[in-house]
Coordinates of C-alpha atoms in Angstrom, one line a residue:
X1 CA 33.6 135.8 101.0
X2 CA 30.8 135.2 103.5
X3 CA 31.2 135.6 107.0
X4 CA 31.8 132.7 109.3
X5 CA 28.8 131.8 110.9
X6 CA 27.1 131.6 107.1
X7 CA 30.1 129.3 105.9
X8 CA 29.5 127.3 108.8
X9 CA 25.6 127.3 107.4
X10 CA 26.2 126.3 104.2
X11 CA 26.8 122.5 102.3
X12 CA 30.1 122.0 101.2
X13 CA 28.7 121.7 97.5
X14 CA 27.1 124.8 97.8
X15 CA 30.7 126.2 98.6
X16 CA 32.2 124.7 95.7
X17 CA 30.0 126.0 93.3
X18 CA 30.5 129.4 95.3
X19 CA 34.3 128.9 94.9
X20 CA 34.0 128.1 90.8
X21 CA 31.7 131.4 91.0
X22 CA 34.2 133.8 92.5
X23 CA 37.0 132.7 90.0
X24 CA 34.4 133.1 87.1
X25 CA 34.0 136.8 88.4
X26 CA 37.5 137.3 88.8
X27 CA 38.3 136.1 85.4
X28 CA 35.3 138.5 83.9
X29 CA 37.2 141.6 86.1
X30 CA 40.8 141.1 84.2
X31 CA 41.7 144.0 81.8
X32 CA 42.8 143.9 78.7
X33 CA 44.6 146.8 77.9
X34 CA 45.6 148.2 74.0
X35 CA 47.7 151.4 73.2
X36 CA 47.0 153.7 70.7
X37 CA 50.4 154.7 69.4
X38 CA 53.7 152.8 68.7
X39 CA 56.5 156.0 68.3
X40 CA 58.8 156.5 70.7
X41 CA 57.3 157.0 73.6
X42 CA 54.3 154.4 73.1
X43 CA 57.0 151.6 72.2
X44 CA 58.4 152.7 76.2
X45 CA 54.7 152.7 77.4
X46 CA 54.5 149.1 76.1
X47 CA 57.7 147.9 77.5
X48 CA 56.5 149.5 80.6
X49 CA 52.5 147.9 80.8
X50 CA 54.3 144.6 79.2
X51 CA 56.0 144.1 82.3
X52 CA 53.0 144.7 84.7
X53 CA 50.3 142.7 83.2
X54 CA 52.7 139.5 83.6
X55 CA 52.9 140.0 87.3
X56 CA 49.5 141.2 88.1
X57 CA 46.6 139.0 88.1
X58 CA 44.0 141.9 87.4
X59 CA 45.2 142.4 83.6
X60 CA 45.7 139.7 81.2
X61 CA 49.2 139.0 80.0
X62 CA 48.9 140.2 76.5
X63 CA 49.2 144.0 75.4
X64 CA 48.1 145.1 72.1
X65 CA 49.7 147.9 70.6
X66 CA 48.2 149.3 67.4
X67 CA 50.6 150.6 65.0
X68 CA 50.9 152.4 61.7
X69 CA 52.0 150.3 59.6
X70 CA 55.1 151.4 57.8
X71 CA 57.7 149.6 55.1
X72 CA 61.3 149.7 56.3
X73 CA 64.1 150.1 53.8
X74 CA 64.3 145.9 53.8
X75 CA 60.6 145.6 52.6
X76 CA 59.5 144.3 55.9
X77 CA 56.4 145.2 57.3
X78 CA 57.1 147.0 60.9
X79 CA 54.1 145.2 62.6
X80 CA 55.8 141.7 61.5
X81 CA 59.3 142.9 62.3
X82 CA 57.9 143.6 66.3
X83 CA 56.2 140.6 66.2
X84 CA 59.3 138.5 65.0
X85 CA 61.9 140.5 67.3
X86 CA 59.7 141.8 69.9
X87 CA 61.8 145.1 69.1
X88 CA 60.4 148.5 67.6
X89 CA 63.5 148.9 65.7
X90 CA 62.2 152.3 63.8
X91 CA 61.5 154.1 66.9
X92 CA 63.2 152.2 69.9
X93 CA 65.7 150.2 68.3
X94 CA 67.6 147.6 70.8
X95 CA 64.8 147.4 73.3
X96 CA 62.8 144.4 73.9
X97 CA 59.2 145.2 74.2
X98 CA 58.0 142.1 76.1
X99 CA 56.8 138.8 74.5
X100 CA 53.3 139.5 75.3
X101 CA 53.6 143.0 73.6
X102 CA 51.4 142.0 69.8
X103 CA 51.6 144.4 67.2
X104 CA 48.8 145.1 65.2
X105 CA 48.1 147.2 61.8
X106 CA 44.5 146.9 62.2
X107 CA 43.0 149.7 64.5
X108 CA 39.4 148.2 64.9
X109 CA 40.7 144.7 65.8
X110 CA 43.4 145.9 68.3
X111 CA 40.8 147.4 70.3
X112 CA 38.3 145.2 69.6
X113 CA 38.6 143.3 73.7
X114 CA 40.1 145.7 75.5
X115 CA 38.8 147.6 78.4
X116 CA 41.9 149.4 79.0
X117 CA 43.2 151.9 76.3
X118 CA 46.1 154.1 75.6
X119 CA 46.4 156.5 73.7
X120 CA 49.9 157.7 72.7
X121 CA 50.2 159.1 68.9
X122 CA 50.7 163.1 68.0
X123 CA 48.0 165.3 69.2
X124 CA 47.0 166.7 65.5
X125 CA 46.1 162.4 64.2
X126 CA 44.1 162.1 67.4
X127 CA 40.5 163.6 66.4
X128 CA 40.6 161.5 63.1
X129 CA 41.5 158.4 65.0
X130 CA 38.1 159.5 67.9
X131 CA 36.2 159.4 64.7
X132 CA 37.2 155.9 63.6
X133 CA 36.7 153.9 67.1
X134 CA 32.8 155.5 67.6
X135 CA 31.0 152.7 68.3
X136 CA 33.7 150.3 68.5
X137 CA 34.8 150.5 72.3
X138 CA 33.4 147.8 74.6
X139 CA 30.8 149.7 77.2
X140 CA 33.3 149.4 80.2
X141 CA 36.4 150.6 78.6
X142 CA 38.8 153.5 80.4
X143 CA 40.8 155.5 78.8
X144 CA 44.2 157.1 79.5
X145 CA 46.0 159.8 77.3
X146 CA 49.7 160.2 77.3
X147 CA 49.3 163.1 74.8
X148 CA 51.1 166.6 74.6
X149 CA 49.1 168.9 72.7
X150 CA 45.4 170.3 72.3
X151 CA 42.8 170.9 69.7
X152 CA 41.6 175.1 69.0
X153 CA 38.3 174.6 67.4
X154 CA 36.1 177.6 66.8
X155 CA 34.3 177.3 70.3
X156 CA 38.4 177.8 72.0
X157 CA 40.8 175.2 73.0
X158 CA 39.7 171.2 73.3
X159 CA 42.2 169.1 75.8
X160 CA 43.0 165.6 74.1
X161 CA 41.7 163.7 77.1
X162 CA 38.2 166.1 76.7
X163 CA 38.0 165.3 73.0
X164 CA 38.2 161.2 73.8
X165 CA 36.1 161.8 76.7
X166 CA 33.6 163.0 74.4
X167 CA 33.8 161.9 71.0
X168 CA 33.8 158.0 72.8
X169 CA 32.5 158.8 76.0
X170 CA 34.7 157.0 78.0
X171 CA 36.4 158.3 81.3
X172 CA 39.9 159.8 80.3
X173 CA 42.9 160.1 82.7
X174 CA 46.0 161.5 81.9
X175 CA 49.7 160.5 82.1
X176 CA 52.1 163.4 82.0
X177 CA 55.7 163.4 83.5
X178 CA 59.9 164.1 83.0
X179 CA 59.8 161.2 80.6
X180 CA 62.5 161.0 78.0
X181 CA 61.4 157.9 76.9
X182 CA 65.1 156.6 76.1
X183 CA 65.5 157.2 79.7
X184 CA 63.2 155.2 80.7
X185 CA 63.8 152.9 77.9
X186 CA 67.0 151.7 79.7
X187 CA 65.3 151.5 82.9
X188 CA 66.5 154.9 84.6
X189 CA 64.9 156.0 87.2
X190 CA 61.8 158.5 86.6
X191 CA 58.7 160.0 88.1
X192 CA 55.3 160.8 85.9
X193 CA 52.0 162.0 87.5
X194 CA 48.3 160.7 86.6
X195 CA 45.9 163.5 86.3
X196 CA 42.1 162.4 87.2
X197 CA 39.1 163.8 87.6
X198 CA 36.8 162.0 90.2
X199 CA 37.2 158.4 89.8
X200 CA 39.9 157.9 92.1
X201 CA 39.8 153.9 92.0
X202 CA 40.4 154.0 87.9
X203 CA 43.5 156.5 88.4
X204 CA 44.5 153.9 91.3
X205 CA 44.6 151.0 88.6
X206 CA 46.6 153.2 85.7
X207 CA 49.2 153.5 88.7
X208 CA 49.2 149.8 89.1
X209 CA 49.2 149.6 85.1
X210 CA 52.1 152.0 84.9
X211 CA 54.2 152.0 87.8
X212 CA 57.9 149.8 88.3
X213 CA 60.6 150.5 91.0
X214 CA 62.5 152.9 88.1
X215 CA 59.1 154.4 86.9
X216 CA 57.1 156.2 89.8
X217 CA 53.5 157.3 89.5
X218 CA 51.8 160.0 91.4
X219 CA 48.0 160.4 91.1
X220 CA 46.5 163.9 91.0
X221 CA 43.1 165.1 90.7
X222 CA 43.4 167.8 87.7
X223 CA 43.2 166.3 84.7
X224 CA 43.4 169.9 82.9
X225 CA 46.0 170.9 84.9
X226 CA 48.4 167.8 84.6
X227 CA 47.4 167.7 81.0
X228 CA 47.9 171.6 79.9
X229 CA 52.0 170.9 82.1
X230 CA 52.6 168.4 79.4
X231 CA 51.3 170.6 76.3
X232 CA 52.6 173.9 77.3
X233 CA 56.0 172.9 78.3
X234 CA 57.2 171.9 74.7
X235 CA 56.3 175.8 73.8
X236 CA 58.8 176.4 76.5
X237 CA 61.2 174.1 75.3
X238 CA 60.8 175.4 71.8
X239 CA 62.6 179.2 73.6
X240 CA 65.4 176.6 75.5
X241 CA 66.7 175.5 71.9
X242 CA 66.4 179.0 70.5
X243 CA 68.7 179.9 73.9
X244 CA 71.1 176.9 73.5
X245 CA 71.4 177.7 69.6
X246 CA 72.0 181.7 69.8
X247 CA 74.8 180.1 72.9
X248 CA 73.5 182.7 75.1
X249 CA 74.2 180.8 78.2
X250 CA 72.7 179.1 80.8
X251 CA 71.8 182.2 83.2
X252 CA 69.3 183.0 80.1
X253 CA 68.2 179.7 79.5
X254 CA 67.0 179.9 83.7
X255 CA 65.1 183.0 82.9
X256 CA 63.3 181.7 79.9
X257 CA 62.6 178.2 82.0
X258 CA 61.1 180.7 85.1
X259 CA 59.4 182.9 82.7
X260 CA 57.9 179.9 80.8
X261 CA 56.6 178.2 83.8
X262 CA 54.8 181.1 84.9
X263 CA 52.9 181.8 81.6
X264 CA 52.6 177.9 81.8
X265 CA 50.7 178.5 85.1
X266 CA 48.8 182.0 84.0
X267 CA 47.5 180.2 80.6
X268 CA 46.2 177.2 82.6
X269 CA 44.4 179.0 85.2
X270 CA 42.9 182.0 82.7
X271 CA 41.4 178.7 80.7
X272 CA 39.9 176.2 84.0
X273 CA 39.7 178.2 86.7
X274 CA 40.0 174.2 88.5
X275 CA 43.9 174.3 87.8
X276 CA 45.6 174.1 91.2
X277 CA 48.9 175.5 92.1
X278 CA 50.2 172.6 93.6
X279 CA 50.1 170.6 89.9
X280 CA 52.6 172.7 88.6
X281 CA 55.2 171.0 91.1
X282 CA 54.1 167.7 90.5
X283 CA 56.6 165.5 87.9
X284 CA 54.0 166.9 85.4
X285 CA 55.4 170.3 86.4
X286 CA 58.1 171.8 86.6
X287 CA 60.2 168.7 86.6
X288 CA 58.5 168.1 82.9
X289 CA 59.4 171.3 82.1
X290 CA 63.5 170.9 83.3
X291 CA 63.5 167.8 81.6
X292 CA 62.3 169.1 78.4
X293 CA 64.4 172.2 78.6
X294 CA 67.9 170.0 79.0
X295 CA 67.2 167.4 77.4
X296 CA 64.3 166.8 74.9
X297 CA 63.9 166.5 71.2
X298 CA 61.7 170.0 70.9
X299 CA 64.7 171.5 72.5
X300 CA 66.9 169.8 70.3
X301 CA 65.4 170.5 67.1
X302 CA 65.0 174.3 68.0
X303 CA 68.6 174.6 68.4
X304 CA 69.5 173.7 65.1
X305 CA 66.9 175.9 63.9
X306 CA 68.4 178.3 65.7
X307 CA 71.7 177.9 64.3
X308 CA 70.9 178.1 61.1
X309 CA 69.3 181.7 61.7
X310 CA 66.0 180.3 60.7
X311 CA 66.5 179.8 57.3
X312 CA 65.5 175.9 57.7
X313 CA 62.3 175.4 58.2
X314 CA 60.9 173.4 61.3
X315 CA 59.8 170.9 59.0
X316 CA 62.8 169.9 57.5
X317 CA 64.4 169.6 60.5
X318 CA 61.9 167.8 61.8
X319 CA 62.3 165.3 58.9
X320 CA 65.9 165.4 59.2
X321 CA 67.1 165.0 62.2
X322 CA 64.1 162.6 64.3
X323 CA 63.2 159.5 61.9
X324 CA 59.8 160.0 61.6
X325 CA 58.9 161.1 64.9
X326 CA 56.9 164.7 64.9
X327 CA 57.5 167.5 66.8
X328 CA 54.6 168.8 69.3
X329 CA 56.1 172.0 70.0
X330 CA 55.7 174.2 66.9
X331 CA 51.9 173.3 66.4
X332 CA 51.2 173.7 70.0
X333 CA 53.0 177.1 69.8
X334 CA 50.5 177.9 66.8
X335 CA 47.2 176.3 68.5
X336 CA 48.3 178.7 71.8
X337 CA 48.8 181.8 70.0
X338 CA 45.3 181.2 68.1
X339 CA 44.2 181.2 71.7
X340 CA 45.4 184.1 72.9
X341 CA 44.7 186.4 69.8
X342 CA 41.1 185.4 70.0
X343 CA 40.5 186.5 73.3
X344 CA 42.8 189.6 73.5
X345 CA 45.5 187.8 75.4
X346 CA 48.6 188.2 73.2
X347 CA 50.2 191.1 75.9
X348 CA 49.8 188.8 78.6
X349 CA 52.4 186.3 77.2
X350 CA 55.1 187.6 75.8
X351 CA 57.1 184.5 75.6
X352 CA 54.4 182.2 74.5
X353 CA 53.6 184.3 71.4
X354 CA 57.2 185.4 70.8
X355 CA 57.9 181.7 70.4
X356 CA 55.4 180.7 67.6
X357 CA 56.0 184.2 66.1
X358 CA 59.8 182.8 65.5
X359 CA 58.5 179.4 64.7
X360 CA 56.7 181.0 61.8
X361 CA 59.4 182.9 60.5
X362 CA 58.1 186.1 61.2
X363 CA 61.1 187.1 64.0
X364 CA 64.0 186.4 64.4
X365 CA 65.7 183.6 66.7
X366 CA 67.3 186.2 69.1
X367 CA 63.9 188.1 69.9
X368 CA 63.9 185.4 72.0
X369 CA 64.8 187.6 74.4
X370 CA 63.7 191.2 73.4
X371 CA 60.3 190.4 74.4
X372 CA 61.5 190.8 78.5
X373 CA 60.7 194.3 78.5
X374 CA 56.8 194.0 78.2
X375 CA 56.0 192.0 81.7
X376 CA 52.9 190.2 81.6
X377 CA 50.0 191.4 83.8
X378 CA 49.6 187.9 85.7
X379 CA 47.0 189.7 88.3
X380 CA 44.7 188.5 86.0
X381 CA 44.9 185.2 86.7
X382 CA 43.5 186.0 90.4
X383 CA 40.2 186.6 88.7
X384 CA 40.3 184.3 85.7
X385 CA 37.2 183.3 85.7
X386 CA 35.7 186.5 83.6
X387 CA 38.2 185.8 81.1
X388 CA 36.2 182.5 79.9

């Protein structure tokens, strides 16, 4: 708005036409926001940006949300079963989504107008999907990635937010938290952390996206910091179940939680030497990490695996006992341990490659615990930078 003594300058028409200006600006600066993903956890994400863009005049009212489409046992389509019921009812059954939630099977068309995107699907479909949206972004889209997991190419490790950043080249945030996403489903209260990297104004407006009195968001300027608590912590989870299976009581299950965060932290620093301490006790963090431990479905699955001496494979679990959701935990256990035997670092965590050596069949459940003799040398972190 122009200062006084220039409105006091100006013709009233000329005012007017300033007026119909301003809203025409305002109307070009609403988002439009689509997510990438319709599982569990995206279907939450939905309810959750649903409810904002109705109250807040900087995003328009209607989210897309792009899904695989999928035939349920009735011979419905899913995409026309959330559009009729406004209800996932594969992977959040009994939740309304929001009326301006629309479901859409065609990945080029739901992001065809949005400057906003989401991206919540498993880590391992997220480089194929990169490859089909180049070129098919509008030029002021932002990104944000509610991903758990990373990509080992033959150059090292690639973060998920990294490989959208620069297969679209698009600014990437990060939303990582203690998020069971029935939890939050249900509207209980929970915290979840926004990682950033120098755009502070862009994290600002995910928060707005995001944020409800039961759902609280914190940002945080390390993107590989907040991202790498949210992949890592599911290898932790992954020795919880094996703990909770074996029944070897809760006293353990505290020591693998304390030994897991601290490989969690030692990992993250030895790979971006930008990785502050004070992320890991962030929501992302160690509240991620508790949350996971107690209560999540990595934890879950691990247990049964673990009760069955490991004679049923991860996979059929997996297919068993989650309706088509996927577990993050065993291929992020693999993806870490190719890390570390590439650079030498297998002796520096113990727990970390004890886990995907049990995932893999190679040990058994209870070495779960035999690893504690061989402590890992986490001096090295102090000088991680040579360790590149």
């Amino acid at each position: 708005m122009a200062p006084p003594a220039a409105m006091e300058e100006t013709a009233p028409t000329i005012n007017l036409l300033s007026n119909i200006n301003d809203g025409n600006n305002a109307a070009s600066q609403i988002s439009r926001v689509t997510i990438v993903g319709s599982g569990n956890w995206g279907s939450v994400a939905a309810k959750l940006i649903a409810s904002n863009t109705l109250k807040l005049a900087s995003f328009h009212d209607q989210v897309r949300m792009w899904v695989f489409e999928e035939t349920l046992p009735t011979g419905q389509k899913l995409t026309e079963v959330i559009n009729q019921t406004n209800e996932n009812v594969k992977y959040l059954p009994g939740i309304k989504l929001g009326k301006n939630v629309v479901a859409d099977p065609d990945l080029d068309n739901a992001v065809r107008d949005a400057n906003m995107v989401v991206f919540v699907t498993p880590h391992q479909f997220m480089e194929g999907i990169c490859k089909r949206l180049v070129g098919k972004l509008k030029e002021d889209v932002v990104a944000i990635s509610l991903i758990k997991g990373m990509e080992v190419k033959m150059d090292g490790p690639h973060m998920i937010s990294t490989l959208i950043s620069e297969q679209l080249r698009v600014n990437c945030c990060v939303l990582m938290g203690a998020n069971i996403a029935n939890e939050i489903a249900v509207e209980k209260f929970s915290e979840a952390t926004v990682g950033y990297r120098e755009n502070r104004e862009v994290a600002e407006k995910w928060v707005r996206l995001f944020s409800t009195p039961y759902f609280v968001v914190t940002p945080v300027q390390d993107v590989e910091g907040v991202e790498l608590c949210g992949t890592l912590k599911n290898v932790v989870a992954l020795a919880a179940g094996f703990v909770d299976g074996l029944e070897m009581g809760n006293n353990t299950k505290a020591a693998i939680m304390r030994i897991g965060l601290r490989e969690m932290r030692a990992f993250s620093k030895l790979l971006f030497s930008s990785v502050k301490d004070s992320t890991f006790f962030e929501s992302c963090g160690v509240a991620d990490l508790i949350t996971t431990c107690l209560g999540g479905r990595n934890r879950r699955v691990a247990e049964a695996f673990a009760k069955n001496g490991g004679k049923r494979s991860f996979d059929e679990l997996e297919a068993e006992m989650l309706q088509g959701q996927k577990l993050q935990g065993v291929s992020t256990a693999r993806e870490v341990y190719e890390v570390l035997r590439h650079r030498g670092w297998l002796e520096l965590f113990p727990l970390f490659a004890t886990v995907h050596e049990i995932s893999a069949g190679r040990l058994p459940p209870s070495a779960i615990v035999e690893y504690s003799e061989h402590k890992p040398n986490c001096s090295l972190v102090e000088g991680s930078a040579p360790y590149f």
